[in-house]
Tab-separated table of C-alpha atoms and ligand atoms in Angstrom:
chain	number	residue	atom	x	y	z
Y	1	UNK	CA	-0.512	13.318	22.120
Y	2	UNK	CA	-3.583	15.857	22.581
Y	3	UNK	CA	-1.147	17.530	24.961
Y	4	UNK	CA	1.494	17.018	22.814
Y	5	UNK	CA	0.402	19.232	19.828
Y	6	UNK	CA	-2.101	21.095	21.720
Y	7	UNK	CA	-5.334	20.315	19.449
Y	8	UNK	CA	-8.225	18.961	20.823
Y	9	UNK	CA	-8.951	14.914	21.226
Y	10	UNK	CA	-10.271	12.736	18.343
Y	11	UNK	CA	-13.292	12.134	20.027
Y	12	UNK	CA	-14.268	15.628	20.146
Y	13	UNK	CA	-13.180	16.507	16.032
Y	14	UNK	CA	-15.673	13.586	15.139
Y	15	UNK	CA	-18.219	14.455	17.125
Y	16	UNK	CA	-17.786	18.331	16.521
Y	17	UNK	CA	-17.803	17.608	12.674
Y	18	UNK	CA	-20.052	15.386	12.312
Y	19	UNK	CA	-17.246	12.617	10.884
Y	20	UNK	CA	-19.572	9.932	11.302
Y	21	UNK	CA	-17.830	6.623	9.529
Y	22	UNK	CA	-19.243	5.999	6.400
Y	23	UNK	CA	-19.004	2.121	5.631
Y	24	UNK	CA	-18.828	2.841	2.312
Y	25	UNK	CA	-15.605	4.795	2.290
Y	26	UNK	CA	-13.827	2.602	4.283
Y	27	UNK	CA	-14.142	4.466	7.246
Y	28	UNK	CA	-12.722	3.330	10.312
Y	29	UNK	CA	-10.556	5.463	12.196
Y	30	UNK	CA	-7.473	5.354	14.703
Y	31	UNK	CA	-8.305	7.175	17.279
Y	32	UNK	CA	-5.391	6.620	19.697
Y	33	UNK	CA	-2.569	8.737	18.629
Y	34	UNK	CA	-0.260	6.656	20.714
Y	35	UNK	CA	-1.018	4.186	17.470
Y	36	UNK	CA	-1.051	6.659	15.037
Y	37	UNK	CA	2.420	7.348	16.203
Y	38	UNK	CA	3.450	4.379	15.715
Y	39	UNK	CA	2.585	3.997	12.056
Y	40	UNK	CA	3.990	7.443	11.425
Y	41	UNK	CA	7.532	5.854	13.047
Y	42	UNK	CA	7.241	2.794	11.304
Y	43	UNK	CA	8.173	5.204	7.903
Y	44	UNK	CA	11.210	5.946	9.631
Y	45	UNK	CA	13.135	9.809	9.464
Y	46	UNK	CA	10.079	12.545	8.644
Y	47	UNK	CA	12.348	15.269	9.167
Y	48	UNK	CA	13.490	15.887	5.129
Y	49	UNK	CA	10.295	14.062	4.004
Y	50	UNK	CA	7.041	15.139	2.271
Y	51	UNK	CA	4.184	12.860	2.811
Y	52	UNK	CA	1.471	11.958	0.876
Y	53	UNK	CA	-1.154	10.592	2.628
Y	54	UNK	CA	-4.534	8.745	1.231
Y	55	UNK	CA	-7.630	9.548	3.481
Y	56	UNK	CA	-6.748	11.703	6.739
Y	57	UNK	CA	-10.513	11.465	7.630
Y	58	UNK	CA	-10.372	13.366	10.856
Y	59	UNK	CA	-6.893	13.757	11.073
Y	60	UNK	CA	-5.105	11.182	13.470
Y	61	UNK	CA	-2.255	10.013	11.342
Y	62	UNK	CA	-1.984	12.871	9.965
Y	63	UNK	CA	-0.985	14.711	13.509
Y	64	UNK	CA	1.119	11.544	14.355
Y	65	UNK	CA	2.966	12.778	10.874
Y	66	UNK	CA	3.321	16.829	11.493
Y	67	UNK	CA	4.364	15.837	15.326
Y	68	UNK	CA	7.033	13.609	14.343
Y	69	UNK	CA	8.320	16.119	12.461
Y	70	UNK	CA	7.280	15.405	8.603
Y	71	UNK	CA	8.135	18.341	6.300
Y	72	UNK	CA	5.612	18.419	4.321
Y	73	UNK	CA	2.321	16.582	4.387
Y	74	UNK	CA	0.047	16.210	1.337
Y	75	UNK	CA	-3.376	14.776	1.526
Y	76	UNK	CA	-6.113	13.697	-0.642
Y	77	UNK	CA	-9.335	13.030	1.229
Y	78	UNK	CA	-12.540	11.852	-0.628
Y	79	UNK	CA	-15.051	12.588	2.060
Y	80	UNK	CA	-15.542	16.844	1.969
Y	81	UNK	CA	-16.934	16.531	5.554
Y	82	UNK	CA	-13.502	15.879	7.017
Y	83	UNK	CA	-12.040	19.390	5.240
Y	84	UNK	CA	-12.623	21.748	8.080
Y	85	UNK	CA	-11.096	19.551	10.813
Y	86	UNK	CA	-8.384	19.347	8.596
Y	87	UNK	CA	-8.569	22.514	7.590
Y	88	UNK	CA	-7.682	23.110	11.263
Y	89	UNK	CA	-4.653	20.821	11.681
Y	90	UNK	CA	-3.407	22.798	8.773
Y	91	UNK	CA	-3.737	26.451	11.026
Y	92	UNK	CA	-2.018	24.384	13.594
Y	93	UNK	CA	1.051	23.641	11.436
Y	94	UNK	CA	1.318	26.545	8.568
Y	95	UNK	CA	2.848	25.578	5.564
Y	96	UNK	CA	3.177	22.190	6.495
Y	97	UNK	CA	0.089	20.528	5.746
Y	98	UNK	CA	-2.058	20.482	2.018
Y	99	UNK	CA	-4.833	18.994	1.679
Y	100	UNK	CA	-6.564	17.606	-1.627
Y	101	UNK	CA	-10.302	17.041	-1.953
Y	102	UNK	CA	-10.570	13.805	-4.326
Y	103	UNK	CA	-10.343	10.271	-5.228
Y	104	UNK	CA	-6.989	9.191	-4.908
Y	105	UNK	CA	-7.325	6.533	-7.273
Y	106	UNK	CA	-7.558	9.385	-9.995
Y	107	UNK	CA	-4.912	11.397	-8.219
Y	108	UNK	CA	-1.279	11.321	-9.685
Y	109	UNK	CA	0.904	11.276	-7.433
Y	110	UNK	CA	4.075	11.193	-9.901
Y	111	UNK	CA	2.895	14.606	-10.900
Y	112	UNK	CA	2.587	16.119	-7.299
Y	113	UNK	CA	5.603	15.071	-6.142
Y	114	UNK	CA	8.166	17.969	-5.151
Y	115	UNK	CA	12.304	17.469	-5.305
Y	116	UNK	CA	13.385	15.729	-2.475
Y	117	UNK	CA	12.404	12.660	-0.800
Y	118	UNK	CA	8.775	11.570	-0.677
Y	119	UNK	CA	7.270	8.759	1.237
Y	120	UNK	CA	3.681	7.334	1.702
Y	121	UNK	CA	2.037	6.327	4.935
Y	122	UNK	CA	-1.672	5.489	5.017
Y	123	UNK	CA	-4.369	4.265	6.818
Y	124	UNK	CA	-6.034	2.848	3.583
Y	125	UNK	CA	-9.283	2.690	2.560
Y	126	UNK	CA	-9.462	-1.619	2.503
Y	127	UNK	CA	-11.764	-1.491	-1.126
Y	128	UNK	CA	-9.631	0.921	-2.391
Y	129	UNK	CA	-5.808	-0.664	-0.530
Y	130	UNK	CA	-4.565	-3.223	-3.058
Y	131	UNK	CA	-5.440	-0.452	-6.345
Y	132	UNK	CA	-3.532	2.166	-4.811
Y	133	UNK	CA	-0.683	-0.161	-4.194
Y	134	UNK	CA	-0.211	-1.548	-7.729
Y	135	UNK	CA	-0.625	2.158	-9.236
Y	136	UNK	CA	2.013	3.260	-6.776
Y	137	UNK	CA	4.115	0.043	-8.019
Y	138	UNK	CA	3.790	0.504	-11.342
Y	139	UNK	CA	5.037	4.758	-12.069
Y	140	UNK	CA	6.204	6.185	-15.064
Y	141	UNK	CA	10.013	6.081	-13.702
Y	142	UNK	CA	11.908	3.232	-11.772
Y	143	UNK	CA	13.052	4.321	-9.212
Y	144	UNK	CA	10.299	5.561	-8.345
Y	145	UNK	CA	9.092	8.831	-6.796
Y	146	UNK	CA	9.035	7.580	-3.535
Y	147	UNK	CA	11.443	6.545	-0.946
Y	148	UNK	CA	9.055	4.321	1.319
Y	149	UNK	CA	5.719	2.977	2.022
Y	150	UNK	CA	3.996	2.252	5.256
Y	151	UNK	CA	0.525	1.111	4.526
Y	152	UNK	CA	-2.011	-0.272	6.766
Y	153	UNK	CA	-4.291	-3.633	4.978
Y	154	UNK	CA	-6.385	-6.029	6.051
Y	155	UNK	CA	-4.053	-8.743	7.657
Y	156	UNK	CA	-4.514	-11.148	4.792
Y	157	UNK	CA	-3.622	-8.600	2.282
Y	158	UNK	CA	-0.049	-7.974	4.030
Y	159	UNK	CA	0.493	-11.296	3.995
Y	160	UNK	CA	-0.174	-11.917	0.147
Y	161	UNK	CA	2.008	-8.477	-0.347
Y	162	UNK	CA	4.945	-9.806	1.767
Y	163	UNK	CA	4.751	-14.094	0.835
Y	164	UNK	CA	7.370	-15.685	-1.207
Y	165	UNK	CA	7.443	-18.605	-3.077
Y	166	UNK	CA	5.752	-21.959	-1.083
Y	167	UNK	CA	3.570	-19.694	0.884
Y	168	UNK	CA	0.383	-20.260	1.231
Y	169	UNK	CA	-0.251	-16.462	0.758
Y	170	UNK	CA	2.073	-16.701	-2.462
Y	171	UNK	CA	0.061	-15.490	-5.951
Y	172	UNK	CA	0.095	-12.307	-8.249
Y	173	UNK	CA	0.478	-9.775	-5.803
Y	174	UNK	CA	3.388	-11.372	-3.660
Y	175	UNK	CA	5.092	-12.012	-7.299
Y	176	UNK	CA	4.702	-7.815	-8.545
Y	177	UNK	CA	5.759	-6.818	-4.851
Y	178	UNK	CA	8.628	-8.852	-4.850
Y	179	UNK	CA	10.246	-7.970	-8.219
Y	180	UNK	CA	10.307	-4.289	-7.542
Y	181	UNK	CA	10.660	-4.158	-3.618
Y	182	UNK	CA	11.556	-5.514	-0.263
Y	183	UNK	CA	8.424	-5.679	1.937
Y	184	UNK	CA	7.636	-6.585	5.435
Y	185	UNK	CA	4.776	-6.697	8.218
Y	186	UNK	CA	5.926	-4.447	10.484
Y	187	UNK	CA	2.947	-5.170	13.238
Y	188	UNK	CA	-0.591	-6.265	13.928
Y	189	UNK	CA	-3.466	-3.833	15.066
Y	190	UNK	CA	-6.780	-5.942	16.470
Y	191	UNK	CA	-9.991	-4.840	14.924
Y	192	UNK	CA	-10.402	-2.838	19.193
Y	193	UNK	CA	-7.989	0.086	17.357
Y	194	UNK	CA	-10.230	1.711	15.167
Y	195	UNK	CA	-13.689	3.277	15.706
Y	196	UNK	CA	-15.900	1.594	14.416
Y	197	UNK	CA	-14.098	-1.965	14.841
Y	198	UNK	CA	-13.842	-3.380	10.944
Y	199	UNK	CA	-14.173	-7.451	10.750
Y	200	UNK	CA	-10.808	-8.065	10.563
Y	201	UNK	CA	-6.924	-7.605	12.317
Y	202	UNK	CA	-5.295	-5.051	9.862
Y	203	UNK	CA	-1.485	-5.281	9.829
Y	204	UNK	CA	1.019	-2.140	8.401
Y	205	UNK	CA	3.005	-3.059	5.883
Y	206	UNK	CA	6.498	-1.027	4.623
Y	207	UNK	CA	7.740	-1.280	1.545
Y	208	UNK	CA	11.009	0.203	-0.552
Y	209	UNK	CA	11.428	0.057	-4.042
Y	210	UNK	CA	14.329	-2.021	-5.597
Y	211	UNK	CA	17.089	-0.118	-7.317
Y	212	UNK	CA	17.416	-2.714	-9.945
Y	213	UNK	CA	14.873	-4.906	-10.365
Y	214	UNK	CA	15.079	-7.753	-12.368
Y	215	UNK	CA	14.477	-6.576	-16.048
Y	216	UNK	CA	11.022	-7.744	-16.740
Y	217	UNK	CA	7.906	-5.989	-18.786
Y	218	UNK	CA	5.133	-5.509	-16.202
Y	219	UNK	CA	2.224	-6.618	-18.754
Y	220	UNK	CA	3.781	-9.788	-19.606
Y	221	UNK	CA	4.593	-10.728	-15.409
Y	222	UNK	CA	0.897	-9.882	-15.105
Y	223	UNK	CA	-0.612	-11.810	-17.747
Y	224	UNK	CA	2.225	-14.715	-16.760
Y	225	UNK	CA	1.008	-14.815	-12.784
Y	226	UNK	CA	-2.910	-14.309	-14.185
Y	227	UNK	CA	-2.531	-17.797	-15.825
Y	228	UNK	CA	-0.243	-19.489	-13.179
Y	229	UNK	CA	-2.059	-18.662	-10.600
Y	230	UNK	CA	-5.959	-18.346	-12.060
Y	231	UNK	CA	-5.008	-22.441	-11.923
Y	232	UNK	CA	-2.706	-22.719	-8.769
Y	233	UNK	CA	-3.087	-26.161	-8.456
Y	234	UNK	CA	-2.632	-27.409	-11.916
Y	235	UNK	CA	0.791	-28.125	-13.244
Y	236	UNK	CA	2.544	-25.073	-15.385
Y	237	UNK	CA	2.671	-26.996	-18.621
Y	238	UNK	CA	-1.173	-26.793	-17.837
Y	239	UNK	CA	-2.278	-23.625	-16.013
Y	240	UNK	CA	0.028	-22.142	-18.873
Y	241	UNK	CA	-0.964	-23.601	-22.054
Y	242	UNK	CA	-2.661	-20.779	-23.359
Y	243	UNK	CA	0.737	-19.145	-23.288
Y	244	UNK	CA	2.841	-21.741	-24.760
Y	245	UNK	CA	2.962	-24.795	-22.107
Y	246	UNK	CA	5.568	-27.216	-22.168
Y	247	UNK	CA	7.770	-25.379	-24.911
Y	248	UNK	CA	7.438	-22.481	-23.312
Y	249	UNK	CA	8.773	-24.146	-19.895
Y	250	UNK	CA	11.583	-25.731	-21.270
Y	251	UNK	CA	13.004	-22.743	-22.819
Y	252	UNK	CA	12.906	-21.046	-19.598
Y	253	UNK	CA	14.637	-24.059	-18.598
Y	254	UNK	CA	11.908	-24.702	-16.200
Y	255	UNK	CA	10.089	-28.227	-14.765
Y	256	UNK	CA	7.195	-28.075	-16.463
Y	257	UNK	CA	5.590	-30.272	-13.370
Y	258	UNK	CA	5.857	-27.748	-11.012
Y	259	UNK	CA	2.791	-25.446	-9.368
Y	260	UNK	CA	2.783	-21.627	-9.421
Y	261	UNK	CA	2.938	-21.299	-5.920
Y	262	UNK	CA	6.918	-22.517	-5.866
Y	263	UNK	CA	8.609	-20.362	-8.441
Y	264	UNK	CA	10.357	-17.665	-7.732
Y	265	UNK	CA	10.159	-14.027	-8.771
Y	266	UNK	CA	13.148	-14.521	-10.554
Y	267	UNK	CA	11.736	-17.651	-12.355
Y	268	UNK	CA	8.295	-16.118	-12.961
Y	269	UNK	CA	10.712	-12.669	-14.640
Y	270	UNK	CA	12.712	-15.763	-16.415
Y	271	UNK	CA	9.636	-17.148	-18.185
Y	272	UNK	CA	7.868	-13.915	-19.300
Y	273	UNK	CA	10.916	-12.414	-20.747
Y	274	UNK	CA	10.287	-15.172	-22.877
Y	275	UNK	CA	6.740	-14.244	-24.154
M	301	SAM	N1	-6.430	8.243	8.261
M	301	SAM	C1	-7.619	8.137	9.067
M	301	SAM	C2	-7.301	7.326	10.289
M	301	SAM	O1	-6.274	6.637	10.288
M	301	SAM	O2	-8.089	7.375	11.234
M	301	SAM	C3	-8.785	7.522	8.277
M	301	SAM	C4	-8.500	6.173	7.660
M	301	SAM	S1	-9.951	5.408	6.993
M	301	SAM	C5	-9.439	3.703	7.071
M	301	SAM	C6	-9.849	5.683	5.238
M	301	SAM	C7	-10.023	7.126	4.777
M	301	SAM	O3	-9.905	7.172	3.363
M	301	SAM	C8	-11.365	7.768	5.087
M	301	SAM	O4	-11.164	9.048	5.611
M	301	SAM	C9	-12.082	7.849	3.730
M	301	SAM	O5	-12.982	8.922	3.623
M	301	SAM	C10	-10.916	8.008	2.787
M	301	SAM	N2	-11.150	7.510	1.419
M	301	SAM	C11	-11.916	6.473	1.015
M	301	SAM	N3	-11.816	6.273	-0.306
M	301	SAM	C12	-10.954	7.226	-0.759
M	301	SAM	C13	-10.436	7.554	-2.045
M	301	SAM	N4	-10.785	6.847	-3.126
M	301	SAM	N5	-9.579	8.593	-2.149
M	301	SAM	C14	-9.207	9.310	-1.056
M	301	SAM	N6	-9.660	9.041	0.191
M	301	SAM	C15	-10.527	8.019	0.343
């Protein structure tokens, strides 16, 4: 793609700017835009879209996202040594790409977002991944803001964001992902894709929201899945005692002998409408 959109190889950005991966900002970078181009596709049509992306570090997904064709692309980027390569992706593209210096946890994204559809695609930070998520599940307005989003995780993360009930993988965060979207792993990438290789195969992960999800309040599902699942292995009428056990169960019309890990979203919604 460096002779695609006519700016200079990865390679030569880091090494030109100094970009060298700090550990502690989850920094490890695609450096084949033939991959970054394939996250950017995973999010489907760019054309009518703005972007937000978390951490464009030196820029790779974010070229995948101008090349394909995104509208817009908005970017918050913690590390103030990546600005000026930015800085010149935006020169490449006028208009068409902003980019935010600051911690996206902090960042709201409700507030930024313009008419019109948004989606997020990210290579994420891993310490910061699962946070970012949850915030993004959890906006002022359902529907939310945005239309889509293709996220890369650690491998093991995906598969606790996509498992359903009598997964192994199943707990809190497959429950919260399930009630207000429809997720899937779209593919693997071995640790040999980024520079420098992290531990672990990362996997990207899309996700749309749920028109109507099942009417639930969010603080009682999370302090209903804390207590499931904080004792996975006991029964409910045990692991939720605290919370009203066996009476609790039956009014939800539930076995009380049964394990967190097989009900369903709609059983855990069932059960905390109750509290
Ligand atoms: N998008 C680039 C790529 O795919 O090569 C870099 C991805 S790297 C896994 C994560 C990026 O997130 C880094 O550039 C890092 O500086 C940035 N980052 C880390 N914590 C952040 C935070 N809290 N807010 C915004 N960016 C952050």
């Amino acid at each position: 793609m460096a002779a695609l959109d006519g700016l200079p190889p990865l390679r030569e950005v880091i090494q030109r700017h100094g970009l060298d991966a700090k550990k502690a900002l989850g920094q490890n970078f695609l450096l084949d835009l033939n991959i970054t181009q394939k996250v950017a596709r995973t999010a489907g049509d760019l054309t009518d879209a703005t972007v937000f992306e978390v951490g464009p570090g030196p820029g790779g997904l974010t070229r995948a996202l101008l090349a394909l064709g995104a509208k817009k692309v908005i970017a918050v980027e913690r590390d103030s040594r990546c600005l000026p390569a930015l800085a010149e992706i935006a020169d490449h593209y006028p208009g068409r790409l902003e980019v935010i210096e600051g911690d996206a946890l902090k960042t709201d994204f409700e507030a930024l977002a313009p008419q019109g559809p948004v989606k997020i695609v990210a290579n994420l930070p891993y310490n910061v991944g699962t946070q970012l998520l949850l915030n993004w599940l959890m906006p002022r307005q359902w529907p939310p803001f945005w239309q889509s989003l293709t996220l890369m995780f650690q491998k093991e993360v995906g598969e606790r964001i996509v498992a359903e009930a009598n997964d192994d993988h199943y707990g809190r965060l497959g429950v919260i992902c399930g009630w207000r979207t429809e997720a899937y792993m779209a593919f693997d990438l071995s640790p040999q894709a980024f520079t420098p290789p992290p531990k672990v195969t990362s996997t990207v992960v899309h996700l749309t929201p749920r028109a109507e999800p099942i009417q639930c309040d969010l603080p009682k599902l999370e302090k209903l899945t804390q207590a499931a699942f904080g004792q996975r292995r006991k029964m409910l009428r045990a692991s939720l005692k605290p919370l009203g056990g066996e009476a609790l169960l039956n009014r939800a019309d539930i076995d009380s002998s049964r394990r967190a890990e097989t009900l369903t979203v709609e059983e855990f919604c069932r059960i905390a409408n109750l509290l």
